[in-house]
PDB file of C-alpha atoms in Angstrom:
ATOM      1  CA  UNK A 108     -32.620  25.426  -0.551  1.00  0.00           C
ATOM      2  CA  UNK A 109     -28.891  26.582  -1.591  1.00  0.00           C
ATOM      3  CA  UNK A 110     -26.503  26.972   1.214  1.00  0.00           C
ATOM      4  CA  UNK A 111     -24.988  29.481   2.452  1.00  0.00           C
ATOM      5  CA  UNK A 112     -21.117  28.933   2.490  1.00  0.00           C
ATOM      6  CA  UNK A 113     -18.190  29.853   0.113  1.00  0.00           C
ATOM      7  CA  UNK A 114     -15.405  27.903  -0.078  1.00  0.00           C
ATOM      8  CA  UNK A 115     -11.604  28.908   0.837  1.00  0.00           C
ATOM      9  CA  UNK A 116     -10.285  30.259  -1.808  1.00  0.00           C
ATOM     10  CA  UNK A 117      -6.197  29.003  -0.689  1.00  0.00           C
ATOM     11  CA  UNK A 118      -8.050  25.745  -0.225  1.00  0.00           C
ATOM     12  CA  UNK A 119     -10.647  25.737  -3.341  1.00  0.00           C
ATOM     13  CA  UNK A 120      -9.343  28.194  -5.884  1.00  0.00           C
ATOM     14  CA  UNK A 121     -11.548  27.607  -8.543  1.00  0.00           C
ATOM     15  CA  UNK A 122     -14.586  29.359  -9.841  1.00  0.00           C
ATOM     16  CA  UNK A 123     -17.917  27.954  -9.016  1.00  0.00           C
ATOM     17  CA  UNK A 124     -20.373  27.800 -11.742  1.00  0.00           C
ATOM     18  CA  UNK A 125     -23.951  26.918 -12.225  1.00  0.00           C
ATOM     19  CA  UNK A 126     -26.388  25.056 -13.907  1.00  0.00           C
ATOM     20  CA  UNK A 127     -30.038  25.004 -13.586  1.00  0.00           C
ATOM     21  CA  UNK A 128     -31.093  21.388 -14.416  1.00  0.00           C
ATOM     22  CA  UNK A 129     -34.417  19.628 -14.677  1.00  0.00           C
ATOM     23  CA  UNK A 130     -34.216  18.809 -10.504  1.00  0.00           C
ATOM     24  CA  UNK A 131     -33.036  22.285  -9.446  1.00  0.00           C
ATOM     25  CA  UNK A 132     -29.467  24.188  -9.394  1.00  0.00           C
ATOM     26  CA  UNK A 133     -26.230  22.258  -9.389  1.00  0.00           C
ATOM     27  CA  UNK A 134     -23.147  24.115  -8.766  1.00  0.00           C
ATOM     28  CA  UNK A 135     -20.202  22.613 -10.756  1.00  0.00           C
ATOM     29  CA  UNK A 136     -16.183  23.430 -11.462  1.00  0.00           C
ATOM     30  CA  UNK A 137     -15.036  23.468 -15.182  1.00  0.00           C
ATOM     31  CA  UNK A 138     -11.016  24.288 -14.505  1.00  0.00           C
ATOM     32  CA  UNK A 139      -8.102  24.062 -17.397  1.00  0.00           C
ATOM     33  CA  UNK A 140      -8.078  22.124 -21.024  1.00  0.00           C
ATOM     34  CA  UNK A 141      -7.473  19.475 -23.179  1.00  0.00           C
ATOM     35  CA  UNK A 142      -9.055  15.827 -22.637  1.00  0.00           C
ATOM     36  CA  UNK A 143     -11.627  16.442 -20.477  1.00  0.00           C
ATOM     37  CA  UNK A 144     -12.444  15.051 -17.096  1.00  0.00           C
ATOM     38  CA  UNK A 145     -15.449  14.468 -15.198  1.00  0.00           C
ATOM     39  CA  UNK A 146     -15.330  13.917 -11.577  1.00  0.00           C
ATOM     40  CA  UNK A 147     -18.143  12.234  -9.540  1.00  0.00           C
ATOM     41  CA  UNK A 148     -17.766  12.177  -5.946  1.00  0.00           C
ATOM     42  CA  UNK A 149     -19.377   9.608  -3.452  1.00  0.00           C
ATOM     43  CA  UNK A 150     -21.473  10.326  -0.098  1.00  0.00           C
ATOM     44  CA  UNK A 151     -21.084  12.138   2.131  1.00  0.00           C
ATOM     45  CA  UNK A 152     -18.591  13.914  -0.199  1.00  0.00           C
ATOM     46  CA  UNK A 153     -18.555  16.973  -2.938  1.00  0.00           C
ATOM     47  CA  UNK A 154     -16.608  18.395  -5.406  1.00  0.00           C
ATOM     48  CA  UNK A 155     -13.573  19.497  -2.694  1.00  0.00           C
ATOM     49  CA  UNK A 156     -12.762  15.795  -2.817  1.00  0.00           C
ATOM     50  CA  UNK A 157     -11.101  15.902  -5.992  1.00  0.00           C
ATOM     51  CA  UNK A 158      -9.730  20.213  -5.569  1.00  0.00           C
ATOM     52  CA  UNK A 159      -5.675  18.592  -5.391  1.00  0.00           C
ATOM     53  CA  UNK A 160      -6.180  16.257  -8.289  1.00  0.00           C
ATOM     54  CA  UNK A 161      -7.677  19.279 -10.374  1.00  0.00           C
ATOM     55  CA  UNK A 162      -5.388  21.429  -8.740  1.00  0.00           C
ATOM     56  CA  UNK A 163      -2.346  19.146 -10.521  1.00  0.00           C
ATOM     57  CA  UNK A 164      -4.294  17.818 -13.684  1.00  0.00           C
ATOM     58  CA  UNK A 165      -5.942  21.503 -14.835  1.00  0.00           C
ATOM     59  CA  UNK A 166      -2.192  22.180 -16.671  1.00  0.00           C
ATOM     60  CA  UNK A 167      -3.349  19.700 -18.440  1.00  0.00           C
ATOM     61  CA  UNK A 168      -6.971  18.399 -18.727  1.00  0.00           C
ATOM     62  CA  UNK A 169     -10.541  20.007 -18.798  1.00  0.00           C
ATOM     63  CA  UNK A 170     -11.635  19.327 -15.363  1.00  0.00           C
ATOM     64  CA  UNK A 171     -15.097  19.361 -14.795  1.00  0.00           C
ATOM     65  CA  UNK A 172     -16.417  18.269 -11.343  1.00  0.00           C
ATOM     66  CA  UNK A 173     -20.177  18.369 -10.085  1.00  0.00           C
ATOM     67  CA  UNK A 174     -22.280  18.393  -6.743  1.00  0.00           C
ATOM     68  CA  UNK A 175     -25.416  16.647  -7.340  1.00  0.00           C
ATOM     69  CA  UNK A 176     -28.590  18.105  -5.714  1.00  0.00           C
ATOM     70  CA  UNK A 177     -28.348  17.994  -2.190  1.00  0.00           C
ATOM     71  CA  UNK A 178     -24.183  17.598  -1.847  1.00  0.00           C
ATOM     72  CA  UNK A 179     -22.273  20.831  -1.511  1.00  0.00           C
ATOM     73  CA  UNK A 180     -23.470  23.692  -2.532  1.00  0.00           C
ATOM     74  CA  UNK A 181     -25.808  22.742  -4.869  1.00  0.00           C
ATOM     75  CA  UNK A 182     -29.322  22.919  -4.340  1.00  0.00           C
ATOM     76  CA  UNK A 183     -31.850  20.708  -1.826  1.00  0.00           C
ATOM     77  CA  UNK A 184     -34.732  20.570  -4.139  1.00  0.00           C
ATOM     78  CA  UNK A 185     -38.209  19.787  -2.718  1.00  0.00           C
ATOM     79  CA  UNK A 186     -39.507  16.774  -4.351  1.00  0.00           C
ATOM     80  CA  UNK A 187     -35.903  15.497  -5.440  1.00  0.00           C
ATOM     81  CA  UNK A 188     -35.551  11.689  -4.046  1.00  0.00           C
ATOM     82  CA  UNK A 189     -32.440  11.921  -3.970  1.00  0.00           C
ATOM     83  CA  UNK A 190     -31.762   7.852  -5.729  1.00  0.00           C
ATOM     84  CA  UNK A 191     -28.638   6.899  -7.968  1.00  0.00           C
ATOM     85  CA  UNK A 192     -30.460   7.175 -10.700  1.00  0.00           C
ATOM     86  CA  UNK A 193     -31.999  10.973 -10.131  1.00  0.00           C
ATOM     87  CA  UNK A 194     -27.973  11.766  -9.446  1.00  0.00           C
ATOM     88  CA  UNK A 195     -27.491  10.456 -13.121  1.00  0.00           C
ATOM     89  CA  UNK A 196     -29.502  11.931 -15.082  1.00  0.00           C
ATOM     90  CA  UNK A 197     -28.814  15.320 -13.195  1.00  0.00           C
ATOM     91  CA  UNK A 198     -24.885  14.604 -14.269  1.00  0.00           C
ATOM     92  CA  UNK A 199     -25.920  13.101 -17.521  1.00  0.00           C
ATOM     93  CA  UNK A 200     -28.151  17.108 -17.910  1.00  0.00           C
ATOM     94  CA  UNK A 201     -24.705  18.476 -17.589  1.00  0.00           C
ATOM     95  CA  UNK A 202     -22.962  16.453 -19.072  1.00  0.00           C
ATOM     96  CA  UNK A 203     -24.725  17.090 -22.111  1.00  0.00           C
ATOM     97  CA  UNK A 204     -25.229  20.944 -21.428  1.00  0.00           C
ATOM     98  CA  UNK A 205     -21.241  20.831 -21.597  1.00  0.00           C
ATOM     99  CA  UNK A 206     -20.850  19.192 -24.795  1.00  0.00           C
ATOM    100  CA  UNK A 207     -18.339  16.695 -23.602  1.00  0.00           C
ATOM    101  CA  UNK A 208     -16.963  14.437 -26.029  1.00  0.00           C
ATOM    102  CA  UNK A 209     -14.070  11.710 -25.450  1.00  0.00           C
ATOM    103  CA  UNK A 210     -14.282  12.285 -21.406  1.00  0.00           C
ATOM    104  CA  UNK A 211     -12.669  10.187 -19.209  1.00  0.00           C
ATOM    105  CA  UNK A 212     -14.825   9.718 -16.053  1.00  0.00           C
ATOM    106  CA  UNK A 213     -13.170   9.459 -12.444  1.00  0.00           C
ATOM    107  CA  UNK A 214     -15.384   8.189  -9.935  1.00  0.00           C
ATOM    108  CA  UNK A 215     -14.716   7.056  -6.484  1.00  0.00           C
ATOM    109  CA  UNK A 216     -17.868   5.526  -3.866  1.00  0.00           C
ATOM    110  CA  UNK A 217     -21.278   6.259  -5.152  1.00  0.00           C
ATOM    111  CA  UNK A 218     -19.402   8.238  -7.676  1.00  0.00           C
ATOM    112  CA  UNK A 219     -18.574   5.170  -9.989  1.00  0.00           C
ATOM    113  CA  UNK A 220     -21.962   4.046 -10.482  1.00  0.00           C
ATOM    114  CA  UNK A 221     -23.216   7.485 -10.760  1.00  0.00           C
ATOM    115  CA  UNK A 222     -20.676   8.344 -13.617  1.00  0.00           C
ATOM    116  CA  UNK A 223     -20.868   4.713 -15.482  1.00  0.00           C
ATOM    117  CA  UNK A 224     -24.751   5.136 -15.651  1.00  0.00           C
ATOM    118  CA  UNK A 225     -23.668   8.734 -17.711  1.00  0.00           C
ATOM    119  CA  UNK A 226     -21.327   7.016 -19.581  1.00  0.00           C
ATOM    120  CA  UNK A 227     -23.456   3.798 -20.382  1.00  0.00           C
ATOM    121  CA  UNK A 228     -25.824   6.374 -22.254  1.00  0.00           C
ATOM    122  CA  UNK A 229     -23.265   7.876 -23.832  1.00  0.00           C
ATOM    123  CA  UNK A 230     -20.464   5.015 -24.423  1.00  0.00           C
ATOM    124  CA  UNK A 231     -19.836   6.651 -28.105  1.00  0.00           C
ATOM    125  CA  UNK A 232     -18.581   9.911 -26.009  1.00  0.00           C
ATOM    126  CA  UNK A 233     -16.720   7.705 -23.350  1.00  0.00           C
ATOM    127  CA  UNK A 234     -12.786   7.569 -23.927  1.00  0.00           C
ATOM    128  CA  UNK A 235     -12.014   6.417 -20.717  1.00  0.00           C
ATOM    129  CA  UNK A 236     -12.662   5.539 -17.273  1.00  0.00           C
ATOM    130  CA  UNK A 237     -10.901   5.999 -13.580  1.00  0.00           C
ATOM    131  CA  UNK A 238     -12.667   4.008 -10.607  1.00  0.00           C
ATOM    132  CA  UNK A 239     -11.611   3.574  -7.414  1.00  0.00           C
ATOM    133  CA  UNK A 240     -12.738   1.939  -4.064  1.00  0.00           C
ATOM    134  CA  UNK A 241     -16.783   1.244  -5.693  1.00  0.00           C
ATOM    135  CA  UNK A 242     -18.708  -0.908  -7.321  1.00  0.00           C
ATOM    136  CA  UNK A 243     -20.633  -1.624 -10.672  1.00  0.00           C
ATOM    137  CA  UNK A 244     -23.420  -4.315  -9.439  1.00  0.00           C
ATOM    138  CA  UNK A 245     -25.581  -4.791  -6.827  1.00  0.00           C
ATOM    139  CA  UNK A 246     -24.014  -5.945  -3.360  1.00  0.00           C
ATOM    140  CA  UNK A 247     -23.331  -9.355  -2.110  1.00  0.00           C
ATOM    141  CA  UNK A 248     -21.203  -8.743   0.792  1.00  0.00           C
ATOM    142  CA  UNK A 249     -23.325  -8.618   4.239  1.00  0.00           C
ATOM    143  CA  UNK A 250     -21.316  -5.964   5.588  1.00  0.00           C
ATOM    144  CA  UNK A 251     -22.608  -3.366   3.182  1.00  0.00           C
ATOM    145  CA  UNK A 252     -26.482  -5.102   3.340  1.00  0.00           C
ATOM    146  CA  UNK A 253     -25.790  -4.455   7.144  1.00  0.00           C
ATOM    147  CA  UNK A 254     -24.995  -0.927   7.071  1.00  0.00           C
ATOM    148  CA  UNK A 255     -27.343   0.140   4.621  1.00  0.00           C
ATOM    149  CA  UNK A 256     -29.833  -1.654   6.536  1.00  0.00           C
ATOM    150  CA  UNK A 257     -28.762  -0.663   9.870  1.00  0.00           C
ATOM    151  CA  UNK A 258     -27.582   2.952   8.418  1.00  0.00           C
ATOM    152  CA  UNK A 259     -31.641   3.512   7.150  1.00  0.00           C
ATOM    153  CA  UNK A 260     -32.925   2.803  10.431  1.00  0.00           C
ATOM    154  CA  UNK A 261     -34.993   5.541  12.229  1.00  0.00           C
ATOM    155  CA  UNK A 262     -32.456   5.955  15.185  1.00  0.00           C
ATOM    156  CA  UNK A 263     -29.358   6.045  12.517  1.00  0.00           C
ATOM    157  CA  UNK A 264     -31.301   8.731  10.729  1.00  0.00           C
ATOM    158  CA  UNK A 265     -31.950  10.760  13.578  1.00  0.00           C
ATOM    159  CA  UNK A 266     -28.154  10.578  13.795  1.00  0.00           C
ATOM    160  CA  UNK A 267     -27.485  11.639  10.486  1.00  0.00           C
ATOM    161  CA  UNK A 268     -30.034  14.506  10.092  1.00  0.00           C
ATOM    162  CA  UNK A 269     -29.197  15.656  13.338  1.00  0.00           C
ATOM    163  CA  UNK A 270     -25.332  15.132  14.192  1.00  0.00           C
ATOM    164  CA  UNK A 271     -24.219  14.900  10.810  1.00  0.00           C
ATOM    165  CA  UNK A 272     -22.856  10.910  11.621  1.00  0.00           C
ATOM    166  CA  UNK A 273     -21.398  10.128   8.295  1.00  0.00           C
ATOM    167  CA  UNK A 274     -19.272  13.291   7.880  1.00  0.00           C
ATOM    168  CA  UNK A 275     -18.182  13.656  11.176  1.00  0.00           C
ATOM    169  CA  UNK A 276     -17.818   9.519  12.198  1.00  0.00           C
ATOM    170  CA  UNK A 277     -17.227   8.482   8.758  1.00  0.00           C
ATOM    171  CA  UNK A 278     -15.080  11.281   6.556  1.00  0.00           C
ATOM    172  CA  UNK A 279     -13.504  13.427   9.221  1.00  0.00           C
ATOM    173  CA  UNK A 280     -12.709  10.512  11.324  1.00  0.00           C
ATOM    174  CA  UNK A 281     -11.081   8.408   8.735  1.00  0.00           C
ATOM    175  CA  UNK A 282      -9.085  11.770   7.803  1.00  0.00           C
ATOM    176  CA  UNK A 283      -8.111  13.482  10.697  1.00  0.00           C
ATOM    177  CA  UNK A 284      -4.570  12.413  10.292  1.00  0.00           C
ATOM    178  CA  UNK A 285      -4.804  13.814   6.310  1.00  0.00           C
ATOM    179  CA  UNK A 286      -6.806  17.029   6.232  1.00  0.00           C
ATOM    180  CA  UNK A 287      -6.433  19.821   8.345  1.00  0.00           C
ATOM    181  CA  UNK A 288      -8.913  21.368  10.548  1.00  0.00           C
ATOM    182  CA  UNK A 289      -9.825  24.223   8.072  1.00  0.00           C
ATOM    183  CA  UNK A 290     -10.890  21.108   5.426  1.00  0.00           C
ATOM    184  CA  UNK A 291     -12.530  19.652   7.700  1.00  0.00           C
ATOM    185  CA  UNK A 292     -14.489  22.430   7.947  1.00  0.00           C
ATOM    186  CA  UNK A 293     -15.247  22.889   4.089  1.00  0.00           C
ATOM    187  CA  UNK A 294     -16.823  19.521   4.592  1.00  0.00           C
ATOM    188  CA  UNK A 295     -18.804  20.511   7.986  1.00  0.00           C
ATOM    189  CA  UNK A 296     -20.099  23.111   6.334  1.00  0.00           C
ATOM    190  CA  UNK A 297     -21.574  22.146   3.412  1.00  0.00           C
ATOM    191  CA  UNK A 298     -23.951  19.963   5.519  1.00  0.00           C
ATOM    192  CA  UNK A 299     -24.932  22.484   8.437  1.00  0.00           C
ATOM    193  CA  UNK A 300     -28.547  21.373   9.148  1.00  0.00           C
ATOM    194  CA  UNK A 301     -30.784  18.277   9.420  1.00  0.00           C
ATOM    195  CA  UNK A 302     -32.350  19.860   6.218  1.00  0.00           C
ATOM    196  CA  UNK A 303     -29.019  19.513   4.460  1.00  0.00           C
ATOM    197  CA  UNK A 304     -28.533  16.703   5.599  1.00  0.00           C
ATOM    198  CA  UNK A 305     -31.273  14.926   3.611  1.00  0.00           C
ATOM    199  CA  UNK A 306     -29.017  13.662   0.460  1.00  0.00           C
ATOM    200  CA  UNK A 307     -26.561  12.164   2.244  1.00  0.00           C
ATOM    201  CA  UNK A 308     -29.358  10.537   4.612  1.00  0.00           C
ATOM    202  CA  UNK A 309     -30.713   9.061   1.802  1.00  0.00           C
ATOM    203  CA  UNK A 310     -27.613   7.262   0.524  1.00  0.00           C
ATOM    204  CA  UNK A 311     -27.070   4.144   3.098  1.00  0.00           C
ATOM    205  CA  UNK A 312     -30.299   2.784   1.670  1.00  0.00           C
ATOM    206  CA  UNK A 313     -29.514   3.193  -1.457  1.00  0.00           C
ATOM    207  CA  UNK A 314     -27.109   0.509  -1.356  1.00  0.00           C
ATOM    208  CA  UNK A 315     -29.677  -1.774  -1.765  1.00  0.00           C
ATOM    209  CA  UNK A 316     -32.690   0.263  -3.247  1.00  0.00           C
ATOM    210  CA  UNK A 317     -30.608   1.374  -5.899  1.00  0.00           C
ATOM    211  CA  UNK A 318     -30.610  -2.878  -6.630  1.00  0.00           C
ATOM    212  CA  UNK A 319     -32.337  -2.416 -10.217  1.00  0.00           C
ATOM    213  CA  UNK A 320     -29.816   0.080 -11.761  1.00  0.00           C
ATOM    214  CA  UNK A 321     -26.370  -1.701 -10.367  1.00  0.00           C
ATOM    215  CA  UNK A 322     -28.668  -4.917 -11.872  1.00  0.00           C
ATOM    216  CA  UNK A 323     -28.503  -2.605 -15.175  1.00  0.00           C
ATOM    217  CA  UNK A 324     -25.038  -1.362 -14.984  1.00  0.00           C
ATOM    218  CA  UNK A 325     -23.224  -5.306 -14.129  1.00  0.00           C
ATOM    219  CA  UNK A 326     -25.162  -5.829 -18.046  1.00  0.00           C
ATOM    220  CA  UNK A 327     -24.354  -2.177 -19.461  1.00  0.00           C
ATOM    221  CA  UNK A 328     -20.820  -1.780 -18.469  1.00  0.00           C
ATOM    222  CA  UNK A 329     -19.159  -4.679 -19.756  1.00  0.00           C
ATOM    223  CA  UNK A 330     -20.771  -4.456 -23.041  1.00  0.00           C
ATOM    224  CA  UNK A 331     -21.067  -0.886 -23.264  1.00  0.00           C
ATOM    225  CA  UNK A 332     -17.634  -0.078 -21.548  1.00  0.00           C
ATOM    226  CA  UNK A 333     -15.585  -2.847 -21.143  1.00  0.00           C
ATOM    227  CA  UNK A 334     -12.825  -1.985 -23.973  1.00  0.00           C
ATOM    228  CA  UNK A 335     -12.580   1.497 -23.032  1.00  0.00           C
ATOM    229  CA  UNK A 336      -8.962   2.004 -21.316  1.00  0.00           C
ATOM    230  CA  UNK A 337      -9.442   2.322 -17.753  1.00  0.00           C
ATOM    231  CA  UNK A 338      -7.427   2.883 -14.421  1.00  0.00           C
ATOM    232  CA  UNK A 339      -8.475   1.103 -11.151  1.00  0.00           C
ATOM    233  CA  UNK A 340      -6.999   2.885  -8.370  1.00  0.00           C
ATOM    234  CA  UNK A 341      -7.771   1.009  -4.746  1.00  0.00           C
ATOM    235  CA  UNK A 342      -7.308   1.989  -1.736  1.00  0.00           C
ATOM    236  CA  UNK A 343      -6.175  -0.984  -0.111  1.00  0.00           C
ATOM    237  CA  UNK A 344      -6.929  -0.503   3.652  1.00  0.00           C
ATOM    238  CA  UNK A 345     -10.589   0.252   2.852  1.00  0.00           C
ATOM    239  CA  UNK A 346     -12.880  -1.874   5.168  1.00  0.00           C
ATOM    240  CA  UNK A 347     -15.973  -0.795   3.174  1.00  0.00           C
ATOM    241  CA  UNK A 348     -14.919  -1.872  -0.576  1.00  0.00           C
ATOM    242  CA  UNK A 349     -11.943  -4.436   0.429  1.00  0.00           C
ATOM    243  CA  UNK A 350      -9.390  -5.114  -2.779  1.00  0.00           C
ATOM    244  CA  UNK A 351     -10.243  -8.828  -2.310  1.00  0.00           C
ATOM    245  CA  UNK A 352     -13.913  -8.583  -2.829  1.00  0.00           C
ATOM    246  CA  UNK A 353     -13.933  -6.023  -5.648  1.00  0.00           C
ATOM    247  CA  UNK A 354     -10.925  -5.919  -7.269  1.00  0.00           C
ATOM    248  CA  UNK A 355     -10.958  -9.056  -9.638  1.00  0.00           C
ATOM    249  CA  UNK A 356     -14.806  -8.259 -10.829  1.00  0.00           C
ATOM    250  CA  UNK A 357     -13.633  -4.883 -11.385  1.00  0.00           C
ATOM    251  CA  UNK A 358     -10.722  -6.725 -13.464  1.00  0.00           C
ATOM    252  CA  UNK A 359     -12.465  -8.829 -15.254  1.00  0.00           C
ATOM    253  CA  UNK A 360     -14.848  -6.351 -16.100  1.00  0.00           C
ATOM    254  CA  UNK A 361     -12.716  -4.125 -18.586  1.00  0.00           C
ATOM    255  CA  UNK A 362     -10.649  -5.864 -21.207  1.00  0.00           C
ATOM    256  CA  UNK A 363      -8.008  -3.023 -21.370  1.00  0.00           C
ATOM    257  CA  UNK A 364      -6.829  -2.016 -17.544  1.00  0.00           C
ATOM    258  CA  UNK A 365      -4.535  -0.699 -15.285  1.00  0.00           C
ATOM    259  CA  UNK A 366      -4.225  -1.132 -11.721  1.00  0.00           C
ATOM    260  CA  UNK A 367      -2.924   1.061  -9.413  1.00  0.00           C
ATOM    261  CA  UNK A 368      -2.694  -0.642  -5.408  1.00  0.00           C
ATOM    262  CA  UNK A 369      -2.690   2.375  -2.965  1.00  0.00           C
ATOM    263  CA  UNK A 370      -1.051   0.391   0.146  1.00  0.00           C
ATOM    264  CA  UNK A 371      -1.598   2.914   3.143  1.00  0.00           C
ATOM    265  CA  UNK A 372      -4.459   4.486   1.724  1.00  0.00           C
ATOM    266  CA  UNK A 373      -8.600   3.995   3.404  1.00  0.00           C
ATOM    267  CA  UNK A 374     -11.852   4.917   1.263  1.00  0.00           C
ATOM    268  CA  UNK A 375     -11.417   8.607   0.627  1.00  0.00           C
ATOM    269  CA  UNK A 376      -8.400   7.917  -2.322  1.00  0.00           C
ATOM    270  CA  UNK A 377      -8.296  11.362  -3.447  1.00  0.00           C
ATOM    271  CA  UNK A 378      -7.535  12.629   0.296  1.00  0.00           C
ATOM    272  CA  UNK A 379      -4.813  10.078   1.016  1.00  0.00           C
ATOM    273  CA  UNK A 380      -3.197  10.018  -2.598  1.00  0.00           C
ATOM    274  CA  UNK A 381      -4.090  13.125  -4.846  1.00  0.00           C
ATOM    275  CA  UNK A 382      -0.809  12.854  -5.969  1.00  0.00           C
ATOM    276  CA  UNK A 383      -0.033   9.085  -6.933  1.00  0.00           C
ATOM    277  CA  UNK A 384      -3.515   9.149  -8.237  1.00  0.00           C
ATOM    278  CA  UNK A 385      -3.112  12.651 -10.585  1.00  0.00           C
ATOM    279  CA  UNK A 386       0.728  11.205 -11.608  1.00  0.00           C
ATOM    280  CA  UNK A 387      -1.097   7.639 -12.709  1.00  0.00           C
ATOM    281  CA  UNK A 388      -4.505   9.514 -14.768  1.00  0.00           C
ATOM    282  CA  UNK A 389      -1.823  11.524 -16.442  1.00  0.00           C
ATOM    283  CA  UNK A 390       0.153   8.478 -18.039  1.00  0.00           C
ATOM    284  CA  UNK A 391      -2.785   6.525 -18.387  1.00  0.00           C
ATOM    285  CA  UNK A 392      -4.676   9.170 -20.645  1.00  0.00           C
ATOM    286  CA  UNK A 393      -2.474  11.406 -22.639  1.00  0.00           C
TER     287      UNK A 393
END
């Protein structure tokens, strides 16, 4: 299943590309050059997350940014099961299929283990990393056990299959203030039936079935990534991933970082602060 929707182009001006990977089509952006870039995006996000950060780093940086299968407008693939660790190895196809060499990874939510699983594989190809507002290791916090447990439950999926709950309670609501109605849309719409709906629906549980890799990546990263220069950029009114409980693990984690507090921003950073956040990747890396 592909859907049916093409994006703005005043609000998504790039071109949409395509590759067919081992799980079914994923629809990617590859915009500008130089160091390149690769965006992963968290639930129940795509690739628009990050269009005003390419939009201002493209001048200057390959940007490459991905919807995994079932996000945006890449395919909903029968048999996919839609885990953390399918989402990797799709990006890792690309990845690959790209030829990237010396990336710098950006990801934000779901997107930072999803991108340091790619990178763990390929740490020799790694030259940097940008996370913000996620986590590399299984939770510990009962808030999160609580809504991925509560999240998975039967009436909570009926919710999200059927009203779309996490875009419209979750993204748009946190945003209204920041996006306009015609973004709002591009977000809507990427998600317009319970069929869509399935990869985001999968992704509350996931917070704790998803236990074995984040096991993997708390080993992989610091050994595997931990010296690469890196940029932590927190939101610092997020509820979900609060500075206090993630920041110093995320610190002690890489040797060689840079922190960068966003004070009025929630959990979607690249809404509230495309610009701070562009400004601080393009000191950090060139």
């Amino acid at each position: 299943m592909l859907i049916d929707f093409t994006p703005d182009k005043a609000l998504y001006p790039f071109e949409s590309r395509w590759f067919d990977s081992s799980a079914g089509r994923v629809h990617y952006i590859d915009e500008g050059s130089g160091i390149s870039i690769l965006f992963c995006h968290g639930s129940p996000t795509w690739s628009f997350l990050y269009r005003k950060i390419i939009g201002e780093l493209s001048d200057r940086f390959r940007c490459v940014a991905v919807d995994y299968p079932g996000f945006g407008l890449s395919e909903r693939p029968p048999g996919y099961g839609y885990t953390i660790a399918e989402h990797a190895a799709v990006v890792g196809e690309l990845v690959d299929h790209l030829g990237l060499d010396q990336f710098v990874i950006m990801g934000q939510d779901w997107g930072g283990p999803i991108g340091a699983a790619v990178g763990t594989d390929r740490a020799d190809r790694v030259r940097g990393l940008v996370l913000g507002n996620t986590l590399l290791w299984p939770t510990d916090t009962w808030p999160q056990k609580a809504f991925s447990r509560v999240m998975g439950s039967r009436p909570m999926q009926r919710q999200i299959l059927n009203n779309n709950l996490l875009v419209e309670r979750f993204l748009i609501a946190e945003l209204r203030n920041t996006i306009s109605a015609a973004e709002a849309d591009h977000y809507r719409n990427v998600q317009p039936s319970p069929e869509a709906r399935r990869g985001i629906a999968a992704m509350p549980g996931q917070i704790l079935a998803a236990r074995p890799l984040l096991e993997q990546l708390a080993t992989d990263v610091p050994a595997r990534l931990g010296a690469k220069p890196t940029l932590l950029v927190w939101g610092m009114k997020d509820m979900a991933f609060r500075a206090p409980a993630f920041l110093p693990r995320m610190r002690d984690t890489f040797t060689d970082h840079q922190v960068l507090e966003l004070p009025d921003a929630k959990h979607f950073i690249p809404e509230h602060e495309p610009g701070k956040i562009a400004e601080a990747i393009g000191r950090r890396f060139l």
